[in-house]
mmCIF file of N, CA and C in Angstrom:
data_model
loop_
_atom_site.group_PDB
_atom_site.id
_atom_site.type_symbol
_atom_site.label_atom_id
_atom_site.label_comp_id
_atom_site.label_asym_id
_atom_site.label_seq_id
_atom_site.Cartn_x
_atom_site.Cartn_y
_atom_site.Cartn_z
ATOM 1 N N UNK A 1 63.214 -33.777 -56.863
ATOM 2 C CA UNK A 1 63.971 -34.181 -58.027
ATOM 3 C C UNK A 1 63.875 -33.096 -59.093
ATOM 4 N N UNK A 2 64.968 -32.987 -59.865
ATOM 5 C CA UNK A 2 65.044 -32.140 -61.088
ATOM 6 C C UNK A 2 65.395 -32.575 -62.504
ATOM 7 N N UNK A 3 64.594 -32.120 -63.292
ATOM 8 C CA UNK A 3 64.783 -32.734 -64.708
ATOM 9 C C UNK A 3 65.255 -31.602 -65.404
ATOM 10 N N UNK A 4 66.384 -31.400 -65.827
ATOM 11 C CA UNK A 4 67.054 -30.168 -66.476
ATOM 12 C C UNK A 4 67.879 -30.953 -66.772
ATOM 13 N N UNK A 5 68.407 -30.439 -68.405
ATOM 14 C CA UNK A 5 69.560 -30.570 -69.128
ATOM 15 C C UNK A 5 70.210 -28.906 -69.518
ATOM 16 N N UNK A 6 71.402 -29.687 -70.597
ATOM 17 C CA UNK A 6 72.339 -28.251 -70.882
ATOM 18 C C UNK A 6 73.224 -28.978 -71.789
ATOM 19 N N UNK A 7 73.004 -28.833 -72.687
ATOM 20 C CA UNK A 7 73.466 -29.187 -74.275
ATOM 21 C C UNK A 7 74.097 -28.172 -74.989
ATOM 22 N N UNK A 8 75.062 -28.388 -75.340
ATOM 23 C CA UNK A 8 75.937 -27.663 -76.571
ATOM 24 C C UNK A 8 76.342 -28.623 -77.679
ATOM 25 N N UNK A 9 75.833 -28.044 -78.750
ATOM 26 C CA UNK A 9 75.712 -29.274 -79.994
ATOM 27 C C UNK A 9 76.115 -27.971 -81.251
ATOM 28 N N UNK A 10 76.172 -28.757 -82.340
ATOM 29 C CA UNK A 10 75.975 -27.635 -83.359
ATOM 30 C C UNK A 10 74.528 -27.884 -84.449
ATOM 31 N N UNK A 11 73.775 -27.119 -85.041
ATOM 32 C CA UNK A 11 72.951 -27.858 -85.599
ATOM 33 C C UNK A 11 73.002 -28.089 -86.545
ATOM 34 N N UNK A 12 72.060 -29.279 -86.905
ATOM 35 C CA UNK A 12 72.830 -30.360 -88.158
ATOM 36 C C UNK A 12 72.252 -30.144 -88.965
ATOM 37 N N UNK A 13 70.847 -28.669 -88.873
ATOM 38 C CA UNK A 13 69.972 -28.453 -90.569
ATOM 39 C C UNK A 13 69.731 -27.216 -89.801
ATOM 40 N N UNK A 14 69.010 -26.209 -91.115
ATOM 41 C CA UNK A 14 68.483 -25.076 -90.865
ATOM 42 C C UNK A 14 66.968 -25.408 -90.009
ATOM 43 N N UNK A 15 66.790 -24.393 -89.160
ATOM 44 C CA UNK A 15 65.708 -24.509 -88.168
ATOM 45 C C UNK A 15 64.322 -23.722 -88.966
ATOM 46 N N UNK A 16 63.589 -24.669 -89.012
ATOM 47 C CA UNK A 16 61.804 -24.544 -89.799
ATOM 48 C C UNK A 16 60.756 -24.486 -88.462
ATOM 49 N N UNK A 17 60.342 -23.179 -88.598
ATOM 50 C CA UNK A 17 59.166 -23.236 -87.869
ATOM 51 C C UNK A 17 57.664 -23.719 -88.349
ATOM 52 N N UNK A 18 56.583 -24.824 -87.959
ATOM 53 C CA UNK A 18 55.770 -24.808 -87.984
ATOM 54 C C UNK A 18 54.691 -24.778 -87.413
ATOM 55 N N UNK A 19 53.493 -24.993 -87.764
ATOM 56 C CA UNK A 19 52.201 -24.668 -86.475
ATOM 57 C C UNK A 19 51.542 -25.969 -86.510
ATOM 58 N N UNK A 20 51.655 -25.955 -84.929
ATOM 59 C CA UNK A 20 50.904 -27.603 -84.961
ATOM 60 C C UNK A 20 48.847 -27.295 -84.934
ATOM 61 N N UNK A 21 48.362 -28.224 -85.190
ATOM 62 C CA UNK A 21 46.997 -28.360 -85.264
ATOM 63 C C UNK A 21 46.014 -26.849 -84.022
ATOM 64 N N UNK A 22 46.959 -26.775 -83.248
ATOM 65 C CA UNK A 22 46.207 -25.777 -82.400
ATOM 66 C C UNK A 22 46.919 -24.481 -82.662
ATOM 67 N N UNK A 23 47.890 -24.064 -83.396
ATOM 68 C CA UNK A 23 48.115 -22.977 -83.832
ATOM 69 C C UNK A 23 49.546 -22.731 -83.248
ATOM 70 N N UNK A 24 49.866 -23.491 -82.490
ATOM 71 C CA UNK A 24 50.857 -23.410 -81.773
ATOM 72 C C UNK A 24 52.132 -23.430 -82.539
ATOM 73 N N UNK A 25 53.651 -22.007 -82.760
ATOM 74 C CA UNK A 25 54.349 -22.352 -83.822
ATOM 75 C C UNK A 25 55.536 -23.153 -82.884
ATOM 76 N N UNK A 26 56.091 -24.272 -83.499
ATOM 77 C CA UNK A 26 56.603 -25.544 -83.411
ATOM 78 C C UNK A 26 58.176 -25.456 -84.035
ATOM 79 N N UNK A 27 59.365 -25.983 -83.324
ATOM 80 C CA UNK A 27 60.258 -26.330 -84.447
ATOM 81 C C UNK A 27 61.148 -27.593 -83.524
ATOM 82 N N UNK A 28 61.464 -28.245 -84.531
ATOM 83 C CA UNK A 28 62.130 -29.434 -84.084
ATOM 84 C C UNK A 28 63.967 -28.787 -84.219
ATOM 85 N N UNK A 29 64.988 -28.879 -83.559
ATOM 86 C CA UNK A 29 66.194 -29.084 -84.024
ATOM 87 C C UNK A 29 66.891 -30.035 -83.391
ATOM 88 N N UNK A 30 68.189 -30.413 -84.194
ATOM 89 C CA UNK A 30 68.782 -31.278 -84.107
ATOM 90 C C UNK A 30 70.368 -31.169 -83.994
ATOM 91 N N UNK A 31 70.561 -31.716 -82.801
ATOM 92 C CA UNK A 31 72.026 -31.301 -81.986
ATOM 93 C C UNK A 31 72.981 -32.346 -82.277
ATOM 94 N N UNK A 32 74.118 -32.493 -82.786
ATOM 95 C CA UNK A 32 74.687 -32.851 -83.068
ATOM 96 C C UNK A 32 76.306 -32.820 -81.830
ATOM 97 N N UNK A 33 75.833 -33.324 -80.911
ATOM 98 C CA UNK A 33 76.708 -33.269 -79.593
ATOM 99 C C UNK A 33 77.823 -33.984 -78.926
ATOM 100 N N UNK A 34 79.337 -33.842 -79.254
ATOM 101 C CA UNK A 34 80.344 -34.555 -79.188
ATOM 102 C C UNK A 34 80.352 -34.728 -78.146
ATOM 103 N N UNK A 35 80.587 -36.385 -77.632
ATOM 104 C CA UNK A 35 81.202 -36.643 -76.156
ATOM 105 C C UNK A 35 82.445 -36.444 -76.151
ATOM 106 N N UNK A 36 82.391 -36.526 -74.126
ATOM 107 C CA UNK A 36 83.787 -35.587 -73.864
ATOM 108 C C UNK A 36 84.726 -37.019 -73.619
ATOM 109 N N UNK A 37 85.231 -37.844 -74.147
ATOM 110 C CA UNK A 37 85.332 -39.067 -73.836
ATOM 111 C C UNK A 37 85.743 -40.110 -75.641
ATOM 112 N N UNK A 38 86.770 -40.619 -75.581
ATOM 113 C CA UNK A 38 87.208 -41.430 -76.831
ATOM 114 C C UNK A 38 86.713 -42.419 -76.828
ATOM 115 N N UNK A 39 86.424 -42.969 -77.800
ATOM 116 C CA UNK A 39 85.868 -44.549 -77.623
ATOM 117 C C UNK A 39 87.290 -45.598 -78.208
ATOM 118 N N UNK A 40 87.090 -47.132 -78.234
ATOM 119 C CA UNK A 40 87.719 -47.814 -78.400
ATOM 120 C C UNK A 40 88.828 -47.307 -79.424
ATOM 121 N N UNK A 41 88.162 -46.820 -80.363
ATOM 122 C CA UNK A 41 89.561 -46.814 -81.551
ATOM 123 C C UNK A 41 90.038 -45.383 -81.024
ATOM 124 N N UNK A 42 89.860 -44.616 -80.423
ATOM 125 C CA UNK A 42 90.518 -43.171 -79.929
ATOM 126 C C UNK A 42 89.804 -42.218 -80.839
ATOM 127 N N UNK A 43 88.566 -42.504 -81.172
ATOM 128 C CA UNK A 43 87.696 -40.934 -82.019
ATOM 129 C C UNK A 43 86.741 -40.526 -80.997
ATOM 130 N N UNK A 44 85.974 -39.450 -80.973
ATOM 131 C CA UNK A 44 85.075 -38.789 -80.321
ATOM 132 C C UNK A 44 83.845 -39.548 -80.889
ATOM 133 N N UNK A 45 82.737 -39.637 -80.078
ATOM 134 C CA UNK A 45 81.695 -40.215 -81.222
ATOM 135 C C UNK A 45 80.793 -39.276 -80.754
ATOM 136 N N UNK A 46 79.812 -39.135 -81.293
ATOM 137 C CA UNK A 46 78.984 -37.601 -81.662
ATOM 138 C C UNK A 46 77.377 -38.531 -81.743
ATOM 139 N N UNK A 47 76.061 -37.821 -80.529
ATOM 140 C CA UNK A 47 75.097 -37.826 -80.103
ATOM 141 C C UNK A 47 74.671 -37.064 -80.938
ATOM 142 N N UNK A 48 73.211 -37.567 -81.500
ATOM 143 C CA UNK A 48 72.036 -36.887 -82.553
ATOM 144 C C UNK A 48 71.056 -36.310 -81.955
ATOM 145 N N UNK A 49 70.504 -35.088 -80.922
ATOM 146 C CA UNK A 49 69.709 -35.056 -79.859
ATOM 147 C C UNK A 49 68.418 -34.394 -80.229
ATOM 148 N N UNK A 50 67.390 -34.658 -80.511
ATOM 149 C CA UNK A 50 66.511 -33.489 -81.008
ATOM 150 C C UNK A 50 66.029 -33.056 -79.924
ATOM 151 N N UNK A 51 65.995 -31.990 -80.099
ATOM 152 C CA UNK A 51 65.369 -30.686 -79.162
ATOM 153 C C UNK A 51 63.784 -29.792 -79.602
ATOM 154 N N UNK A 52 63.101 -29.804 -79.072
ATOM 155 C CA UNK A 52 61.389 -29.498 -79.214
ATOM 156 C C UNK A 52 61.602 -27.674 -78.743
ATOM 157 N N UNK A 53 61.270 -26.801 -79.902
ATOM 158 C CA UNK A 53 60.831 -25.580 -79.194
ATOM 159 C C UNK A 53 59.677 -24.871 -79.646
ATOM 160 N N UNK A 54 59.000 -24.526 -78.523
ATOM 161 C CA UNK A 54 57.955 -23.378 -79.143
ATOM 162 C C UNK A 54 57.703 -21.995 -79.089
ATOM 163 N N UNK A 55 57.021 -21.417 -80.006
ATOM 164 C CA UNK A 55 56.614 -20.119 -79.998
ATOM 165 C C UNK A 55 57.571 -19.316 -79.755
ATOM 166 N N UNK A 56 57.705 -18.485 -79.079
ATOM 167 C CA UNK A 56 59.100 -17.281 -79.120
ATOM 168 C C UNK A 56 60.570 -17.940 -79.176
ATOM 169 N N UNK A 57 60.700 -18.886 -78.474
ATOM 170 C CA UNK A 57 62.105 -19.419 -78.960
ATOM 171 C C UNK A 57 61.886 -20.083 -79.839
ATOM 172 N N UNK A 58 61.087 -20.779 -80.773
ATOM 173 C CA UNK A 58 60.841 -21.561 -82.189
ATOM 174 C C UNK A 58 61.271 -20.191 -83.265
ATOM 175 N N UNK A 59 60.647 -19.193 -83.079
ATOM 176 C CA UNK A 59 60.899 -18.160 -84.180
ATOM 177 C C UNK A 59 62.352 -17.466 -83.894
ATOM 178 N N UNK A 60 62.733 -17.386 -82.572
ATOM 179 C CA UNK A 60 64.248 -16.740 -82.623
ATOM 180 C C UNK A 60 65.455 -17.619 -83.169
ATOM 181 N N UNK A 61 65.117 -18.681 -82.753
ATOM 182 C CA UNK A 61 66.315 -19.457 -82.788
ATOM 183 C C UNK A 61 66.512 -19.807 -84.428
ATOM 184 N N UNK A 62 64.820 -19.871 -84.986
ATOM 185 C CA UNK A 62 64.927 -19.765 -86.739
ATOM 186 C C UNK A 62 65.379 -18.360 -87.220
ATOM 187 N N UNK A 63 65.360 -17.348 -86.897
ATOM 188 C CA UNK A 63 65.582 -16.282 -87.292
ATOM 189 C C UNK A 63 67.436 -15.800 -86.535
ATOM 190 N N UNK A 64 67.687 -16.057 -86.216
ATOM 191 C CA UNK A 64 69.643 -16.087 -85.484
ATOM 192 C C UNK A 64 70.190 -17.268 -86.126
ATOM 193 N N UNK A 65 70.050 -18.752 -85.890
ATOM 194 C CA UNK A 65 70.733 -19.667 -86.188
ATOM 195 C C UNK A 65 70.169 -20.138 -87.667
ATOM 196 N N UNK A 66 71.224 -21.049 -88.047
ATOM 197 C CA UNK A 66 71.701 -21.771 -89.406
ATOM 198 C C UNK A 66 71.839 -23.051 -88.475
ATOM 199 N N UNK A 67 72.034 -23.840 -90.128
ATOM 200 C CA UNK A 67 72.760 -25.221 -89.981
ATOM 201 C C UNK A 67 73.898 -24.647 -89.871
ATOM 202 N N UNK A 68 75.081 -25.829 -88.670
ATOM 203 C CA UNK A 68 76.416 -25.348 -88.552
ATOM 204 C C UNK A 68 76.460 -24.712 -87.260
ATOM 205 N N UNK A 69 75.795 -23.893 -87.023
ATOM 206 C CA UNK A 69 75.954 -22.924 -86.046
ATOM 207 C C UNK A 69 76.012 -23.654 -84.761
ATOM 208 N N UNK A 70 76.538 -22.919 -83.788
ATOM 209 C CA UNK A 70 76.704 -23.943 -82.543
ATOM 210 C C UNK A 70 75.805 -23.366 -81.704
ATOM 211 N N UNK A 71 74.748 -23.994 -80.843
ATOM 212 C CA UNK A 71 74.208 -23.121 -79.912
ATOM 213 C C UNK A 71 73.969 -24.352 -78.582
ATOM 214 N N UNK A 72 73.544 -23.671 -77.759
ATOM 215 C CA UNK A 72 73.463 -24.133 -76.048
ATOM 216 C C UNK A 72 71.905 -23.957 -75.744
ATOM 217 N N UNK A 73 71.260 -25.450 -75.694
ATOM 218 C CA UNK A 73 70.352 -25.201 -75.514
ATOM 219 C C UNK A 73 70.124 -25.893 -73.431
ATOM 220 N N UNK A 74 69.420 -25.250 -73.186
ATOM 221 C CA UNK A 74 68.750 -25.658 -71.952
ATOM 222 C C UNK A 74 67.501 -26.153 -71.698
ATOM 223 N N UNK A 75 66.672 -27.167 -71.014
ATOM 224 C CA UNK A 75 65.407 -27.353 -70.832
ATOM 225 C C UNK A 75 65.381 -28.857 -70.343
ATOM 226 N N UNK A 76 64.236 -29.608 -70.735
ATOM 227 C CA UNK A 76 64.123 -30.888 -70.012
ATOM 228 C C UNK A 76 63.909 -32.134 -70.919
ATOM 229 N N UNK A 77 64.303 -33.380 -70.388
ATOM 230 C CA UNK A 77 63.476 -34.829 -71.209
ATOM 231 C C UNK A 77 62.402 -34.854 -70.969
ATOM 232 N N UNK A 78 61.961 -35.023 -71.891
ATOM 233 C CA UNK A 78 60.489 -35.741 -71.977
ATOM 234 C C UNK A 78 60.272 -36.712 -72.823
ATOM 235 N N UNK A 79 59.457 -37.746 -72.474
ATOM 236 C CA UNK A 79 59.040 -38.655 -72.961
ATOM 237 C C UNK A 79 57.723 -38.944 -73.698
ATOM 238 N N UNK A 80 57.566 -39.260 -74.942
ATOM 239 C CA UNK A 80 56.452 -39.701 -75.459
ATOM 240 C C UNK A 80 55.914 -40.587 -76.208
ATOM 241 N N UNK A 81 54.726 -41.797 -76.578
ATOM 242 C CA UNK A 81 54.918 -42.618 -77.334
ATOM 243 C C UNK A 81 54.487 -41.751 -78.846
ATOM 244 N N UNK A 82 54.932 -42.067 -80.114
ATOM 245 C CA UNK A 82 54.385 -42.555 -81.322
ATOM 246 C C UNK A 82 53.771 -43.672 -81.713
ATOM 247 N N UNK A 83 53.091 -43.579 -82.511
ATOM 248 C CA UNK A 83 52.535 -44.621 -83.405
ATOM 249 C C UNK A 83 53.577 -44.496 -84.442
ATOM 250 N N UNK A 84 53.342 -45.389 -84.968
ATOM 251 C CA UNK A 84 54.225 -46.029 -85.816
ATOM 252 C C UNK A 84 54.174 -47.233 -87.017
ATOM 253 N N UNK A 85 53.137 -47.530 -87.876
ATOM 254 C CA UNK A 85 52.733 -48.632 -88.679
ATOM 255 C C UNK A 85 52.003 -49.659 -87.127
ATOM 256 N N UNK A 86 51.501 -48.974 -86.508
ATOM 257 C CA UNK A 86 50.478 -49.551 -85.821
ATOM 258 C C UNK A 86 50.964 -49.871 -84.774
ATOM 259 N N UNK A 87 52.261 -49.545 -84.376
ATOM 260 C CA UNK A 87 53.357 -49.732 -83.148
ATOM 261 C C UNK A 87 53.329 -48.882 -82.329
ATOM 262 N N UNK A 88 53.191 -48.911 -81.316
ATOM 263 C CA UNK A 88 53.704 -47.893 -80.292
ATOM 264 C C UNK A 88 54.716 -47.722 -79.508
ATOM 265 N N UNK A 89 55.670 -47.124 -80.010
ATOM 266 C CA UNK A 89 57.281 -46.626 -80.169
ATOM 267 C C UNK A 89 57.464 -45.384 -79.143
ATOM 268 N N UNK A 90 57.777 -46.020 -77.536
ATOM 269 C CA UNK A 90 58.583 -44.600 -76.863
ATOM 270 C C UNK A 90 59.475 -43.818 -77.432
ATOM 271 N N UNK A 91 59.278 -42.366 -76.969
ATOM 272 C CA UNK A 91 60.556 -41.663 -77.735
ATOM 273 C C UNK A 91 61.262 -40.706 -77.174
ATOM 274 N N UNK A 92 61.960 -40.290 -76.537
ATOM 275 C CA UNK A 92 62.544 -39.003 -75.441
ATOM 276 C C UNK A 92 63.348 -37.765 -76.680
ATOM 277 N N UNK A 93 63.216 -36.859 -75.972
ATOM 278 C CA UNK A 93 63.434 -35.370 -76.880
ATOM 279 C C UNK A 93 63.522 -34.344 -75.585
ATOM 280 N N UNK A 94 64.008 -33.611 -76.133
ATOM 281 C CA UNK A 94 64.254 -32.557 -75.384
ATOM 282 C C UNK A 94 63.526 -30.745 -75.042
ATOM 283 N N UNK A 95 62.390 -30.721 -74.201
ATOM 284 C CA UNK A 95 62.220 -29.305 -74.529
ATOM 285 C C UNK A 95 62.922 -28.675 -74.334
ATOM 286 N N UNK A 96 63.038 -27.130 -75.154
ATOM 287 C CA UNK A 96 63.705 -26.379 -74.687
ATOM 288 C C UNK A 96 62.775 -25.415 -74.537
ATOM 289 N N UNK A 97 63.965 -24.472 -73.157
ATOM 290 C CA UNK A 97 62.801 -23.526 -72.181
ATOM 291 C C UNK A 97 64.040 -22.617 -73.040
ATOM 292 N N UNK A 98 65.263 -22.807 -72.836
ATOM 293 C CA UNK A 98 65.820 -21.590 -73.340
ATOM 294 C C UNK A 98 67.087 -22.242 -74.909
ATOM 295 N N UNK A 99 67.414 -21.106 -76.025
ATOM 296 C CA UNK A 99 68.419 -21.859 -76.574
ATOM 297 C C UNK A 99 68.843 -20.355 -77.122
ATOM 298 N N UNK A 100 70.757 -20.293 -76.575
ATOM 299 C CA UNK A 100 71.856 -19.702 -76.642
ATOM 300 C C UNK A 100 72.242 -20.114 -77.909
ATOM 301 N N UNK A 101 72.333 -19.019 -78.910
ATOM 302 C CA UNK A 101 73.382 -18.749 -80.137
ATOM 303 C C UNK A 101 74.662 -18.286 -78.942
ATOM 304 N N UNK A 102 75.621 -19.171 -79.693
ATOM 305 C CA UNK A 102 77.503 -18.934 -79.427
ATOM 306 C C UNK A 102 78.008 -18.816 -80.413
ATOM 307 N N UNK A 103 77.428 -19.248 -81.681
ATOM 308 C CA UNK A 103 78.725 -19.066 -82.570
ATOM 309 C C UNK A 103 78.204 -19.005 -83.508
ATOM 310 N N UNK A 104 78.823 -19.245 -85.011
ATOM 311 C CA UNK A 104 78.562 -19.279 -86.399
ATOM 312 C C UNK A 104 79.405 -19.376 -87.296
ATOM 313 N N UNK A 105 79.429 -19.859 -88.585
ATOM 314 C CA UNK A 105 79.837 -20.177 -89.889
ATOM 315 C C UNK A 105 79.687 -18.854 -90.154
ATOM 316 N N UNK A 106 80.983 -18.178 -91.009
ATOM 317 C CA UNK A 106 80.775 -17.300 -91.922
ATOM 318 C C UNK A 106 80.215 -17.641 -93.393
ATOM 319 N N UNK A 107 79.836 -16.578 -93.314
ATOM 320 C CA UNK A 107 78.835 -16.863 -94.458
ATOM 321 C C UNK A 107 79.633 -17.672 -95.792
ATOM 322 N N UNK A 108 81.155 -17.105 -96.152
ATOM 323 C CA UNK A 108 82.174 -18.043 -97.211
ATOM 324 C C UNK A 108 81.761 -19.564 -96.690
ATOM 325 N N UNK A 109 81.918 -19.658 -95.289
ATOM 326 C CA UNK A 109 82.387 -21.581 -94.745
ATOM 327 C C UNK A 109 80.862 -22.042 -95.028
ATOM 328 N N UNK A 110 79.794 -21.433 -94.791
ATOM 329 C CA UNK A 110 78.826 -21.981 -95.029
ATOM 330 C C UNK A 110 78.183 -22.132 -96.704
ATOM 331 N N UNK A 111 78.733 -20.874 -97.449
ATOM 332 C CA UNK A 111 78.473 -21.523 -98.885
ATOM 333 C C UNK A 111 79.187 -22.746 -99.246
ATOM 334 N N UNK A 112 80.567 -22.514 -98.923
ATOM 335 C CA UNK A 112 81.604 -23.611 -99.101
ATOM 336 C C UNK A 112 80.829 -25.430 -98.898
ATOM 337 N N UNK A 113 79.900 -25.063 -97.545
ATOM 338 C CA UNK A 113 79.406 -26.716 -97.135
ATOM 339 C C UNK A 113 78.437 -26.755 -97.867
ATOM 340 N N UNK A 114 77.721 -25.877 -98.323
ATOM 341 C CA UNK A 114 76.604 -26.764 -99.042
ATOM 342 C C UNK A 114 77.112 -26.506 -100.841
ATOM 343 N N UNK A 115 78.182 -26.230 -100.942
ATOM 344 C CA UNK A 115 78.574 -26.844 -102.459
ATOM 345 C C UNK A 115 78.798 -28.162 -102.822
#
């Protein structure tokens, strides 16, 4: 069996690298991924996917991509619980082994969105 995905989303914030407790640098992003498929009223409806990367792709993908930007990420589900106000809450995310810059906001369209 194989657990691989392949996502093309655009991302929905600027990408922050941090270091988790073992030093390890960390960044969460968040894919914003249109299905290929209309729903009842005839609109596209659009998947929120977060994607887990570390260390060399945590710092590239912060240092190439923006919010806006569209990129292709590749890697696998994984599953994990949280706590949660004393709950323990499954949660699936996505590593990524690899993530493709395709595109970008010029720099005008991107001042333009955050006015």
């Amino acid at each position: 069996m194989l657990n691989q995905v392949i996502l093309v989303g655009r991302l929905t914030r600027d990408v922050v690298v941090n270091k988790s407790e073992k030093g390890i640098k960390v960044s969460t992003i968040n894919l914003a991924v249109p299905r290929s498929f209309k729903n009842s009223e005839g609109n596209y409806d659009t998947d929120f996917i977060d994607c887990v990367a570390f260390d060399a792709i945590a710092e590239n993908t912060s240092g190439y991509c923006s919010k806006g930007d569209i990129v292709g990420v590749k890697g696998r589900v994984q599953s994990r619980i949280i706590e949660k106000n004393g709950i323990n809450e499954n949660t699936m995310e996505i590593i990524a082994e690899k993530v493709t810059f395709l595109s970008s906001h010029t720099k005008e369209e991107k001042s333009k969105a955050t006015d």
